[in-house]
Amino acid sequence: MERGALSGHLPVMYAQVLDGLRIVGNGTYLDGTFGRGGHARGVLAQLGAGGRLLVMDKDPEAIAVAEREFGADARVAIFRGSFAQLAQWQATAAGLDGVLLDLGVSSPQLDVAERGFSFGKDGPLDMRMDPDSGLSAAQWLATADEREIADVLWTYGEERMSRKIARTIVARRGEQPLLRTAQLAELIAQVMPRGDSKIHPATRSFQAIRIFINRELADLEIGLDAALACLKPGGRLAVISFHSLEDRIVKQFIARHSKAPPANRRMPVEQAFTPTLLALGGAQKAQADETARNPRARSAVLRVAERLPVSGQEVAA
């Protein structure tokens, strides 16, 4: 995720996201990953007096920015929590004209060593997007068994050396607790030297642990279902992913709700299928000028879909 800084810096795929959401002035839009508000500002700028912007984030620092910048705007409502909880927020009950999810970790989270997301900056081994909830990475690594650690590194990081890294973590923690990002990065580098690769040896492991600690893929699956349930006919869903595991979930979700499943010869009667989403194009990538300015945009993938009317409903003008 590259959600945008406070002054002048546009977040990833800014124009493509706003085009995809197709903002109407009196609509209600939810930014489920506020970050530093880059996309949210763009949405709000296109809303009239009758429009509403709902913003969510599990990070208290992001919520503090939202309250400071938008707290006095009657059109804006703010909720601290994961977008997986969006259907539980009363403000969404009347329906949404658009939902934006900008997945992964934000630039401010990566750039602040104290958050513990980056192996490039030594800090406490935390990695929680919500530092008030759940186990930190250090706490989990101190208690998880070798098999669980290996499974996480393989499942969420596709790390081929997952078993060897897990074995080394368990052996090392018996001698000294792993409390700092630099400790973990150095341990992994010793297990699998970089060689000619430009990618740091700890990249996949840090990604995997972060995804696991924050329940990112589970929250994504719940959040997509909740977004579909809350979208009005004609409403748009826009999701930015930054790695293949996320994008696969989003792609399959849109396909599942827009395309009839393959025919099953064993079924005596073909099952009726009514699509509830319309995929608007395929995977969109950041333009070359954007990736030149912001290398983190290179891995971004945007997918957009539109909520179709159900029987008896019409799309609002």
PDB file of C-alpha atoms in Angstrom:
ATOM      1  CA  MET A   1       0.000   0.000   0.000  1.00  0.00           C
ATOM      2  CA  GLU A   2       1.166   3.492  -0.786  1.00  0.00           C
ATOM      3  CA  ARG A   3      -1.651   5.617   0.527  1.00  0.00           C
ATOM      4  CA  GLY A   4      -0.119   9.025   0.159  1.00  0.00           C
ATOM      5  CA  ALA A   5       1.595  11.479   2.426  1.00  0.00           C
ATOM      6  CA  LEU A   6       0.102  14.578   3.947  1.00  0.00           C
ATOM      7  CA  SER A   7       1.169  17.279   1.534  1.00  0.00           C
ATOM      8  CA  GLY A   8       0.889  17.108  -2.211  1.00  0.00           C
ATOM      9  CA  HIS A   9       1.950  13.493  -2.724  1.00  0.00           C
ATOM     10  CA  LEU A  10      -0.607  11.453  -4.640  1.00  0.00           C
ATOM     11  CA  PRO A  11      -1.264   7.872  -3.538  1.00  0.00           C
ATOM     12  CA  VAL A  12      -0.862   4.907  -5.853  1.00  0.00           C
ATOM     13  CA  MET A  13      -2.986   4.923  -9.035  1.00  0.00           C
ATOM     14  CA  TYR A  14      -4.836   8.026  -7.823  1.00  0.00           C
ATOM     15  CA  ALA A  15      -6.515   8.994 -11.107  1.00  0.00           C
ATOM     16  CA  GLN A  16      -7.337   5.384 -12.019  1.00  0.00           C
ATOM     17  CA  VAL A  17      -8.969   4.801  -8.628  1.00  0.00           C
ATOM     18  CA  LEU A  18     -11.139   7.924  -8.847  1.00  0.00           C
ATOM     19  CA  ASP A  19     -12.121   7.091 -12.426  1.00  0.00           C
ATOM     20  CA  GLY A  20     -12.981   3.562 -11.350  1.00  0.00           C
ATOM     21  CA  LEU A  21     -15.163   4.701  -8.444  1.00  0.00           C
ATOM     22  CA  ARG A  22     -17.095   7.082 -10.743  1.00  0.00           C
ATOM     23  CA  ILE A  23     -17.942   9.537  -7.959  1.00  0.00           C
ATOM     24  CA  VAL A  24     -21.421  11.094  -7.902  1.00  0.00           C
ATOM     25  CA  GLY A  25     -21.837  14.246  -5.863  1.00  0.00           C
ATOM     26  CA  ASN A  26     -24.552  12.986  -3.517  1.00  0.00           C
ATOM     27  CA  GLY A  27     -23.157   9.474  -3.131  1.00  0.00           C
ATOM     28  CA  THR A  28     -21.811   7.637  -0.093  1.00  0.00           C
ATOM     29  CA  TYR A  29     -18.276   6.258  -0.370  1.00  0.00           C
ATOM     30  CA  LEU A  30     -16.172   4.192   1.999  1.00  0.00           C
ATOM     31  CA  ASP A  31     -12.387   4.259   2.106  1.00  0.00           C
ATOM     32  CA  GLY A  32     -11.617   1.146   4.130  1.00  0.00           C
ATOM     33  CA  THR A  33      -7.867   1.859   4.334  1.00  0.00           C
ATOM     34  CA  PHE A  34      -7.520   5.590   5.027  1.00  0.00           C
ATOM     35  CA  GLY A  35      -3.749   5.593   5.599  1.00  0.00           C
ATOM     36  CA  ARG A  36      -2.862   9.262   5.232  1.00  0.00           C
ATOM     37  CA  GLY A  37      -5.973  10.135   3.256  1.00  0.00           C
ATOM     38  CA  GLY A  38      -4.675  10.561  -0.279  1.00  0.00           C
ATOM     39  CA  HIS A  39      -7.533   8.773  -2.021  1.00  0.00           C
ATOM     40  CA  ALA A  40     -10.070  10.030   0.539  1.00  0.00           C
ATOM     41  CA  ARG A  41      -9.216  13.653  -0.254  1.00  0.00           C
ATOM     42  CA  GLY A  42      -9.819  12.968  -3.931  1.00  0.00           C
ATOM     43  CA  VAL A  43     -13.226  11.450  -3.227  1.00  0.00           C
ATOM     44  CA  LEU A  44     -14.223  14.277  -0.882  1.00  0.00           C
ATOM     45  CA  ALA A  45     -13.242  16.909  -3.440  1.00  0.00           C
ATOM     46  CA  GLN A  46     -15.861  15.486  -5.820  1.00  0.00           C
ATOM     47  CA  LEU A  47     -18.667  15.222  -3.264  1.00  0.00           C
ATOM     48  CA  GLY A  48     -21.347  17.856  -2.877  1.00  0.00           C
ATOM     49  CA  ALA A  49     -23.116  18.942   0.284  1.00  0.00           C
ATOM     50  CA  GLY A  50     -25.316  15.826   0.156  1.00  0.00           C
ATOM     51  CA  GLY A  51     -22.443  13.375  -0.252  1.00  0.00           C
ATOM     52  CA  ARG A  52     -20.845  11.287   2.478  1.00  0.00           C
ATOM     53  CA  LEU A  53     -17.352   9.918   2.972  1.00  0.00           C
ATOM     54  CA  LEU A  54     -16.854   7.061   5.440  1.00  0.00           C
ATOM     55  CA  VAL A  55     -13.261   6.350   6.411  1.00  0.00           C
ATOM     56  CA  MET A  56     -11.850   3.361   8.277  1.00  0.00           C
ATOM     57  CA  ASP A  57      -8.410   2.273   9.420  1.00  0.00           C
ATOM     58  CA  LYS A  58      -7.147  -0.020  12.158  1.00  0.00           C
ATOM     59  CA  ASP A  59      -4.050   2.154  12.691  1.00  0.00           C
ATOM     60  CA  PRO A  60      -4.576   4.777  15.442  1.00  0.00           C
ATOM     61  CA  GLU A  61      -2.087   7.123  13.768  1.00  0.00           C
ATOM     62  CA  ALA A  62      -4.138   7.075  10.565  1.00  0.00           C
ATOM     63  CA  ILE A  63      -7.324   7.730  12.516  1.00  0.00           C
ATOM     64  CA  ALA A  64      -5.657  10.689  14.260  1.00  0.00           C
ATOM     65  CA  VAL A  65      -4.862  12.188  10.836  1.00  0.00           C
ATOM     66  CA  ALA A  66      -8.446  11.626   9.674  1.00  0.00           C
ATOM     67  CA  GLU A  67      -9.887  13.288  12.762  1.00  0.00           C
ATOM     68  CA  ARG A  68      -7.511  16.221  12.535  1.00  0.00           C
ATOM     69  CA  GLU A  69      -8.140  16.869   8.847  1.00  0.00           C
ATOM     70  CA  PHE A  70     -11.763  15.829   8.371  1.00  0.00           C
ATOM     71  CA  GLY A  71     -13.293  15.771  11.848  1.00  0.00           C
ATOM     72  CA  ALA A  72     -15.049  19.116  11.357  1.00  0.00           C
ATOM     73  CA  ASP A  73     -16.574  18.143   7.986  1.00  0.00           C
ATOM     74  CA  ALA A  74     -20.192  17.078   8.465  1.00  0.00           C
ATOM     75  CA  ARG A  75     -19.959  14.887   5.352  1.00  0.00           C
ATOM     76  CA  VAL A  76     -17.272  12.671   6.907  1.00  0.00           C
ATOM     77  CA  ALA A  77     -17.644   9.829   9.417  1.00  0.00           C
ATOM     78  CA  ILE A  78     -14.608   8.067  10.930  1.00  0.00           C
ATOM     79  CA  PHE A  79     -14.297   4.543  12.358  1.00  0.00           C
ATOM     80  CA  ARG A  80     -11.240   2.866  13.833  1.00  0.00           C
ATOM     81  CA  GLY A  81     -11.179  -0.775  12.830  1.00  0.00           C
ATOM     82  CA  SER A  82     -10.500  -3.229  10.040  1.00  0.00           C
ATOM     83  CA  PHE A  83     -12.524  -2.982   6.841  1.00  0.00           C
ATOM     84  CA  ALA A  84     -13.601  -6.539   7.658  1.00  0.00           C
ATOM     85  CA  GLN A  85     -15.950  -4.818  10.137  1.00  0.00           C
ATOM     86  CA  LEU A  86     -17.497  -2.439   7.605  1.00  0.00           C
ATOM     87  CA  ALA A  87     -20.906  -4.137   7.609  1.00  0.00           C
ATOM     88  CA  GLN A  88     -21.042  -3.767  11.402  1.00  0.00           C
ATOM     89  CA  TRP A  89     -20.689   0.012  11.151  1.00  0.00           C
ATOM     90  CA  GLN A  90     -24.138   1.598  11.292  1.00  0.00           C
ATOM     91  CA  ALA A  91     -23.056   4.314   8.846  1.00  0.00           C
ATOM     92  CA  THR A  92     -22.978   1.711   6.027  1.00  0.00           C
ATOM     93  CA  ALA A  93     -26.513   0.457   6.655  1.00  0.00           C
ATOM     94  CA  ALA A  94     -28.139   2.726   4.057  1.00  0.00           C
ATOM     95  CA  GLY A  95     -25.858   1.353   1.329  1.00  0.00           C
ATOM     96  CA  LEU A  96     -22.701   2.500  -0.409  1.00  0.00           C
ATOM     97  CA  ASP A  97     -22.034   3.930  -3.858  1.00  0.00           C
ATOM     98  CA  GLY A  98     -18.399   2.948  -3.745  1.00  0.00           C
ATOM     99  CA  VAL A  99     -15.837   1.054  -1.668  1.00  0.00           C
ATOM    100  CA  LEU A 100     -12.067   1.450  -1.918  1.00  0.00           C
ATOM    101  CA  LEU A 101      -9.591  -0.991  -0.372  1.00  0.00           C
ATOM    102  CA  ASP A 102      -5.881  -0.155  -0.708  1.00  0.00           C
ATOM    103  CA  LEU A 103      -4.259  -3.276   0.700  1.00  0.00           C
ATOM    104  CA  GLY A 104      -1.059  -3.994   2.553  1.00  0.00           C
ATOM    105  CA  VAL A 105       1.183  -1.741   4.584  1.00  0.00           C
ATOM    106  CA  SER A 106       1.249   2.042   4.136  1.00  0.00           C
ATOM    107  CA  SER A 107       4.349   4.123   3.462  1.00  0.00           C
ATOM    108  CA  PRO A 108       4.241   5.807   6.898  1.00  0.00           C
ATOM    109  CA  GLN A 109       4.132   2.383   8.531  1.00  0.00           C
ATOM    110  CA  LEU A 110       7.107   1.184   6.483  1.00  0.00           C
ATOM    111  CA  ASP A 111       9.106   4.356   6.984  1.00  0.00           C
ATOM    112  CA  VAL A 112       8.816   4.548  10.791  1.00  0.00           C
ATOM    113  CA  ALA A 113      11.295   2.130  12.370  1.00  0.00           C
ATOM    114  CA  GLU A 114       9.314   1.904  15.619  1.00  0.00           C
ATOM    115  CA  ARG A 115       6.442   0.150  13.836  1.00  0.00           C
ATOM    116  CA  GLY A 116       8.692  -2.827  13.093  1.00  0.00           C
ATOM    117  CA  PHE A 117       7.566  -3.470   9.504  1.00  0.00           C
ATOM    118  CA  SER A 118      10.859  -2.920   7.709  1.00  0.00           C
ATOM    119  CA  PHE A 119      14.013  -5.011   7.797  1.00  0.00           C
ATOM    120  CA  GLY A 120      15.812  -1.959   6.404  1.00  0.00           C
ATOM    121  CA  LYS A 121      15.277   0.057   9.597  1.00  0.00           C
ATOM    122  CA  ASP A 122      16.059  -1.436  12.990  1.00  0.00           C
ATOM    123  CA  GLY A 123      13.154  -1.210  15.396  1.00  0.00           C
ATOM    124  CA  PRO A 124      10.990  -3.265  17.749  1.00  0.00           C
ATOM    125  CA  LEU A 125       9.780  -6.449  16.073  1.00  0.00           C
ATOM    126  CA  ASP A 126       6.103  -5.501  16.171  1.00  0.00           C
ATOM    127  CA  MET A 127       4.433  -5.380  12.689  1.00  0.00           C
ATOM    128  CA  ARG A 128       0.916  -4.773  14.026  1.00  0.00           C
ATOM    129  CA  MET A 129      -1.164  -2.299  12.046  1.00  0.00           C
ATOM    130  CA  ASP A 130      -3.239  -1.935  15.206  1.00  0.00           C
ATOM    131  CA  PRO A 131      -0.641  -1.837  18.004  1.00  0.00           C
ATOM    132  CA  ASP A 132      -3.386  -2.252  20.611  1.00  0.00           C
ATOM    133  CA  SER A 133      -4.628  -5.589  19.293  1.00  0.00           C
ATOM    134  CA  GLY A 134      -3.225  -9.110  19.104  1.00  0.00           C
ATOM    135  CA  LEU A 135       0.296 -10.439  19.411  1.00  0.00           C
ATOM    136  CA  SER A 136       3.314  -8.591  18.096  1.00  0.00           C
ATOM    137  CA  ALA A 137       5.638 -10.435  15.722  1.00  0.00           C
ATOM    138  CA  ALA A 138       8.154 -10.805  18.557  1.00  0.00           C
ATOM    139  CA  GLN A 139       5.559 -12.314  20.886  1.00  0.00           C
ATOM    140  CA  TRP A 140       4.387 -14.775  18.241  1.00  0.00           C
ATOM    141  CA  LEU A 141       7.899 -15.827  17.248  1.00  0.00           C
ATOM    142  CA  ALA A 142       8.723 -16.410  20.925  1.00  0.00           C
ATOM    143  CA  THR A 143       5.960 -19.008  21.368  1.00  0.00           C
ATOM    144  CA  ALA A 144       5.048 -20.524  17.975  1.00  0.00           C
ATOM    145  CA  ASP A 145       6.420 -23.963  17.248  1.00  0.00           C
ATOM    146  CA  GLU A 146       8.769 -24.672  14.368  1.00  0.00           C
ATOM    147  CA  ARG A 147       6.116 -26.162  12.113  1.00  0.00           C
ATOM    148  CA  GLU A 148       3.739 -23.217  12.549  1.00  0.00           C
ATOM    149  CA  ILE A 149       6.475 -20.709  11.727  1.00  0.00           C
ATOM    150  CA  ALA A 150       7.484 -22.694   8.644  1.00  0.00           C
ATOM    151  CA  ASP A 151       3.863 -22.929   7.480  1.00  0.00           C
ATOM    152  CA  VAL A 152       3.379 -19.164   7.815  1.00  0.00           C
ATOM    153  CA  LEU A 153       6.560 -18.371   5.893  1.00  0.00           C
ATOM    154  CA  TRP A 154       5.583 -20.757   3.101  1.00  0.00           C
ATOM    155  CA  THR A 155       1.862 -19.934   2.908  1.00  0.00           C
ATOM    156  CA  TYR A 156       2.062 -16.153   3.084  1.00  0.00           C
ATOM    157  CA  GLY A 157       5.556 -15.505   1.764  1.00  0.00           C
ATOM    158  CA  GLU A 158       6.084 -18.451  -0.591  1.00  0.00           C
ATOM    159  CA  GLU A 159       9.507 -18.728   1.048  1.00  0.00           C
ATOM    160  CA  ARG A 160      11.315 -21.829  -0.237  1.00  0.00           C
ATOM    161  CA  MET A 161      13.676 -21.900   2.749  1.00  0.00           C
ATOM    162  CA  SER A 162      10.784 -21.718   5.237  1.00  0.00           C
ATOM    163  CA  ARG A 163      11.696 -24.862   7.188  1.00  0.00           C
ATOM    164  CA  LYS A 164      15.359 -23.959   7.586  1.00  0.00           C
ATOM    165  CA  ILE A 165      14.497 -20.398   8.655  1.00  0.00           C
ATOM    166  CA  ALA A 166      11.919 -21.681  11.160  1.00  0.00           C
ATOM    167  CA  ARG A 167      14.394 -24.180  12.591  1.00  0.00           C
ATOM    168  CA  THR A 168      16.998 -21.438  13.011  1.00  0.00           C
ATOM    169  CA  ILE A 169      14.495 -19.063  14.662  1.00  0.00           C
ATOM    170  CA  VAL A 170      13.532 -21.685  17.231  1.00  0.00           C
ATOM    171  CA  ALA A 171      17.191 -22.513  17.956  1.00  0.00           C
ATOM    172  CA  ARG A 172      18.192 -18.845  18.225  1.00  0.00           C
ATOM    173  CA  ARG A 173      15.356 -17.822  20.520  1.00  0.00           C
ATOM    174  CA  GLY A 174      16.524 -20.443  22.992  1.00  0.00           C
ATOM    175  CA  GLU A 175      19.753 -18.492  23.302  1.00  0.00           C
ATOM    176  CA  GLN A 176      18.424 -14.944  22.970  1.00  0.00           C
ATOM    177  CA  PRO A 177      14.911 -13.522  22.423  1.00  0.00           C
ATOM    178  CA  LEU A 178      14.209 -12.034  18.987  1.00  0.00           C
ATOM    179  CA  LEU A 179      13.046  -8.515  19.797  1.00  0.00           C
ATOM    180  CA  ARG A 180      14.380  -6.328  16.953  1.00  0.00           C
ATOM    181  CA  THR A 181      13.824  -6.265  13.205  1.00  0.00           C
ATOM    182  CA  ALA A 182      17.578  -6.173  12.588  1.00  0.00           C
ATOM    183  CA  GLN A 183      18.023  -9.368  14.623  1.00  0.00           C
ATOM    184  CA  LEU A 184      15.486 -11.255  12.526  1.00  0.00           C
ATOM    185  CA  ALA A 185      16.770  -9.862   9.227  1.00  0.00           C
ATOM    186  CA  GLU A 186      20.352 -10.810  10.110  1.00  0.00           C
ATOM    187  CA  LEU A 187      19.295 -14.322  11.158  1.00  0.00           C
ATOM    188  CA  ILE A 188      17.496 -14.894   7.860  1.00  0.00           C
ATOM    189  CA  ALA A 189      20.407 -13.496   5.854  1.00  0.00           C
ATOM    190  CA  GLN A 190      22.716 -15.993   7.573  1.00  0.00           C
ATOM    191  CA  VAL A 191      20.417 -18.868   6.646  1.00  0.00           C
ATOM    192  CA  MET A 192      20.109 -17.826   2.996  1.00  0.00           C
ATOM    193  CA  PRO A 193      22.837 -15.478   1.725  1.00  0.00           C
ATOM    194  CA  ARG A 194      21.667 -12.996  -0.900  1.00  0.00           C
ATOM    195  CA  GLY A 195      24.048 -14.058  -3.664  1.00  0.00           C
ATOM    196  CA  ASP A 196      23.295 -12.179  -6.881  1.00  0.00           C
ATOM    197  CA  SER A 197      19.696 -11.385  -5.957  1.00  0.00           C
ATOM    198  CA  LYS A 198      18.738  -7.718  -5.597  1.00  0.00           C
ATOM    199  CA  ILE A 199      16.011  -8.716  -3.142  1.00  0.00           C
ATOM    200  CA  HIS A 200      16.961  -8.866   0.529  1.00  0.00           C
ATOM    201  CA  PRO A 201      16.790 -12.453   1.866  1.00  0.00           C
ATOM    202  CA  ALA A 202      14.325 -11.376   4.592  1.00  0.00           C
ATOM    203  CA  THR A 203      11.786  -9.828   2.184  1.00  0.00           C
ATOM    204  CA  ARG A 204       9.442 -12.818   1.870  1.00  0.00           C
ATOM    205  CA  SER A 205       9.653 -13.758   5.544  1.00  0.00           C
ATOM    206  CA  PHE A 206       8.856 -10.253   6.764  1.00  0.00           C
ATOM    207  CA  GLN A 207       5.918 -10.099   4.349  1.00  0.00           C
ATOM    208  CA  ALA A 208       4.630 -13.462   5.531  1.00  0.00           C
ATOM    209  CA  ILE A 209       4.849 -12.637   9.229  1.00  0.00           C
ATOM    210  CA  ARG A 210       3.173  -9.252   8.701  1.00  0.00           C
ATOM    211  CA  ILE A 211       0.283 -10.789   6.751  1.00  0.00           C
ATOM    212  CA  PHE A 212      -0.201 -13.452   9.409  1.00  0.00           C
ATOM    213  CA  ILE A 213       0.032 -11.110  12.410  1.00  0.00           C
ATOM    214  CA  ASN A 214      -2.544  -8.738  10.892  1.00  0.00           C
ATOM    215  CA  ARG A 215      -4.886 -11.431   9.489  1.00  0.00           C
ATOM    216  CA  GLU A 216      -4.668  -9.590   6.179  1.00  0.00           C
ATOM    217  CA  LEU A 217      -5.940 -12.299   3.836  1.00  0.00           C
ATOM    218  CA  ALA A 218      -8.728 -13.413   6.164  1.00  0.00           C
ATOM    219  CA  ASP A 219      -9.828  -9.799   6.614  1.00  0.00           C
ATOM    220  CA  LEU A 220      -9.749  -9.310   2.847  1.00  0.00           C
ATOM    221  CA  GLU A 221     -12.096 -12.229   2.221  1.00  0.00           C
ATOM    222  CA  ILE A 222     -14.526 -11.012   4.906  1.00  0.00           C
ATOM    223  CA  GLY A 223     -14.246  -7.416   3.739  1.00  0.00           C
ATOM    224  CA  LEU A 224     -14.995  -8.243   0.105  1.00  0.00           C
ATOM    225  CA  ASP A 225     -18.162 -10.103   1.090  1.00  0.00           C
ATOM    226  CA  ALA A 226     -19.196  -7.191   3.324  1.00  0.00           C
ATOM    227  CA  ALA A 227     -18.511  -4.637   0.587  1.00  0.00           C
ATOM    228  CA  LEU A 228     -20.645  -6.556  -1.907  1.00  0.00           C
ATOM    229  CA  ALA A 229     -23.502  -6.774   0.602  1.00  0.00           C
ATOM    230  CA  CYS A 230     -23.359  -3.011   1.257  1.00  0.00           C
ATOM    231  CA  LEU A 231     -22.945  -1.769  -2.313  1.00  0.00           C
ATOM    232  CA  LYS A 232     -25.994  -0.247  -3.977  1.00  0.00           C
ATOM    233  CA  PRO A 233     -26.822  -1.307  -7.541  1.00  0.00           C
ATOM    234  CA  GLY A 234     -24.424   0.599  -9.769  1.00  0.00           C
ATOM    235  CA  GLY A 235     -21.972   1.043  -6.886  1.00  0.00           C
ATOM    236  CA  ARG A 236     -18.302   0.418  -7.560  1.00  0.00           C
ATOM    237  CA  LEU A 237     -15.698  -1.705  -5.770  1.00  0.00           C
ATOM    238  CA  ALA A 238     -12.049  -0.728  -6.308  1.00  0.00           C
ATOM    239  CA  VAL A 239      -9.243  -2.799  -4.780  1.00  0.00           C
ATOM    240  CA  ILE A 240      -5.496  -2.163  -5.014  1.00  0.00           C
ATOM    241  CA  SER A 241      -3.324  -5.212  -4.303  1.00  0.00           C
ATOM    242  CA  PHE A 242       0.438  -5.342  -3.919  1.00  0.00           C
ATOM    243  CA  HIS A 243       1.237  -9.024  -4.173  1.00  0.00           C
ATOM    244  CA  SER A 244      -0.107 -12.113  -5.866  1.00  0.00           C
ATOM    245  CA  LEU A 245      -1.823 -13.652  -2.824  1.00  0.00           C
ATOM    246  CA  GLU A 246      -4.033 -10.581  -2.370  1.00  0.00           C
ATOM    247  CA  ASP A 247      -4.698 -10.131  -6.069  1.00  0.00           C
ATOM    248  CA  ARG A 248      -5.655 -13.784  -6.478  1.00  0.00           C
ATOM    249  CA  ILE A 249      -8.325 -13.431  -3.788  1.00  0.00           C
ATOM    250  CA  VAL A 250      -9.709 -10.252  -5.387  1.00  0.00           C
ATOM    251  CA  LYS A 251      -9.640 -11.706  -8.906  1.00  0.00           C
ATOM    252  CA  GLN A 252     -11.384 -14.899  -7.829  1.00  0.00           C
ATOM    253  CA  PHE A 253     -13.967 -12.971  -5.798  1.00  0.00           C
ATOM    254  CA  ILE A 254     -14.943 -10.816  -8.778  1.00  0.00           C
ATOM    255  CA  ALA A 255     -15.006 -13.829 -11.096  1.00  0.00           C
ATOM    256  CA  ARG A 256     -17.134 -15.842  -8.670  1.00  0.00           C
ATOM    257  CA  HIS A 257     -19.791 -13.128  -8.607  1.00  0.00           C
ATOM    258  CA  SER A 258     -19.640 -12.149 -12.283  1.00  0.00           C
ATOM    259  CA  LYS A 259     -19.241 -15.426 -14.191  1.00  0.00           C
ATOM    260  CA  ALA A 260     -21.266 -18.598 -14.101  1.00  0.00           C
ATOM    261  CA  PRO A 261     -19.246 -21.533 -12.730  1.00  0.00           C
ATOM    262  CA  PRO A 262     -18.156 -24.203 -15.227  1.00  0.00           C
ATOM    263  CA  ALA A 263     -20.878 -26.725 -16.059  1.00  0.00           C
ATOM    264  CA  ASN A 264     -20.826 -29.898 -13.968  1.00  0.00           C
ATOM    265  CA  ARG A 265     -21.765 -32.953 -16.010  1.00  0.00           C
ATOM    266  CA  ARG A 266     -22.661 -34.844 -12.834  1.00  0.00           C
ATOM    267  CA  MET A 267     -25.436 -32.398 -11.990  1.00  0.00           C
ATOM    268  CA  PRO A 268     -28.735 -33.569 -13.520  1.00  0.00           C
ATOM    269  CA  VAL A 269     -30.053 -29.998 -13.728  1.00  0.00           C
ATOM    270  CA  GLU A 270     -27.912 -26.992 -14.536  1.00  0.00           C
ATOM    271  CA  GLN A 271     -27.858 -24.578 -11.616  1.00  0.00           C
ATOM    272  CA  ALA A 272     -29.153 -21.089 -12.340  1.00  0.00           C
ATOM    273  CA  PHE A 273     -26.616 -18.302 -11.943  1.00  0.00           C
ATOM    274  CA  THR A 274     -27.397 -14.631 -11.482  1.00  0.00           C
ATOM    275  CA  PRO A 275     -24.344 -12.384 -11.562  1.00  0.00           C
ATOM    276  CA  THR A 276     -24.112  -9.727  -8.856  1.00  0.00           C
ATOM    277  CA  LEU A 277     -20.926  -8.041 -10.107  1.00  0.00           C
ATOM    278  CA  LEU A 278     -19.691  -6.786 -13.453  1.00  0.00           C
ATOM    279  CA  ALA A 279     -15.915  -6.793 -13.850  1.00  0.00           C
ATOM    280  CA  LEU A 280     -14.817  -3.494 -15.374  1.00  0.00           C
ATOM    281  CA  GLY A 281     -11.791  -4.528 -17.373  1.00  0.00           C
ATOM    282  CA  GLY A 282      -8.992  -6.646 -15.993  1.00  0.00           C
ATOM    283  CA  ALA A 283      -5.959  -5.910 -13.895  1.00  0.00           C
ATOM    284  CA  GLN A 284      -4.780  -2.298 -14.158  1.00  0.00           C
ATOM    285  CA  LYS A 285      -1.172  -1.319 -13.484  1.00  0.00           C
ATOM    286  CA  ALA A 286       0.408   2.000 -12.572  1.00  0.00           C
ATOM    287  CA  GLN A 287       1.593   4.125 -15.483  1.00  0.00           C
ATOM    288  CA  ALA A 288       5.301   4.392 -16.286  1.00  0.00           C
ATOM    289  CA  ASP A 289       5.585   7.995 -15.092  1.00  0.00           C
ATOM    290  CA  GLU A 290       4.136   6.995 -11.712  1.00  0.00           C
ATOM    291  CA  THR A 291       6.435   4.028 -11.211  1.00  0.00           C
ATOM    292  CA  ALA A 292       9.394   6.259 -12.098  1.00  0.00           C
ATOM    293  CA  ARG A 293       8.382   8.659  -9.297  1.00  0.00           C
ATOM    294  CA  ASN A 294       7.344   5.959  -6.859  1.00  0.00           C
ATOM    295  CA  PRO A 295       9.006   2.515  -7.174  1.00  0.00           C
ATOM    296  CA  ARG A 296       6.518   1.032  -4.678  1.00  0.00           C
ATOM    297  CA  ALA A 297       3.795   1.469  -7.314  1.00  0.00           C
ATOM    298  CA  ARG A 298       5.418  -1.117  -9.589  1.00  0.00           C
ATOM    299  CA  SER A 299       3.720  -4.034  -7.881  1.00  0.00           C
ATOM    300  CA  ALA A 300       0.302  -2.356  -7.562  1.00  0.00           C
ATOM    301  CA  VAL A 301      -2.681  -3.996  -9.284  1.00  0.00           C
ATOM    302  CA  LEU A 302      -6.084  -2.300  -9.401  1.00  0.00           C
ATOM    303  CA  ARG A 303      -9.306  -4.216 -10.067  1.00  0.00           C
ATOM    304  CA  VAL A 304     -12.701  -2.540 -10.352  1.00  0.00           C
ATOM    305  CA  ALA A 305     -16.179  -4.091 -10.422  1.00  0.00           C
ATOM    306  CA  GLU A 306     -19.720  -2.723 -10.431  1.00  0.00           C
ATOM    307  CA  ARG A 307     -22.632  -4.004  -8.367  1.00  0.00           C
ATOM    308  CA  LEU A 308     -25.394  -5.238 -10.649  1.00  0.00           C
ATOM    309  CA  PRO A 309     -29.082  -4.730  -9.879  1.00  0.00           C
ATOM    310  CA  VAL A 310     -30.909  -7.680  -8.410  1.00  0.00           C
ATOM    311  CA  SER A 311     -34.352  -8.611  -9.628  1.00  0.00           C
ATOM    312  CA  GLY A 312     -36.740  -5.712  -9.195  1.00  0.00           C
ATOM    313  CA  GLN A 313     -34.013  -3.134  -8.553  1.00  0.00           C
ATOM    314  CA  GLU A 314     -32.796  -0.403 -10.822  1.00  0.00           C
ATOM    315  CA  VAL A 315     -29.574   1.535 -10.804  1.00  0.00           C
ATOM    316  CA  ALA A 316     -30.042   5.017  -9.387  1.00  0.00           C
ATOM    317  CA  ALA A 317     -29.446   7.802 -11.852  1.00  0.00           C
TER     318      ALA A 317
END
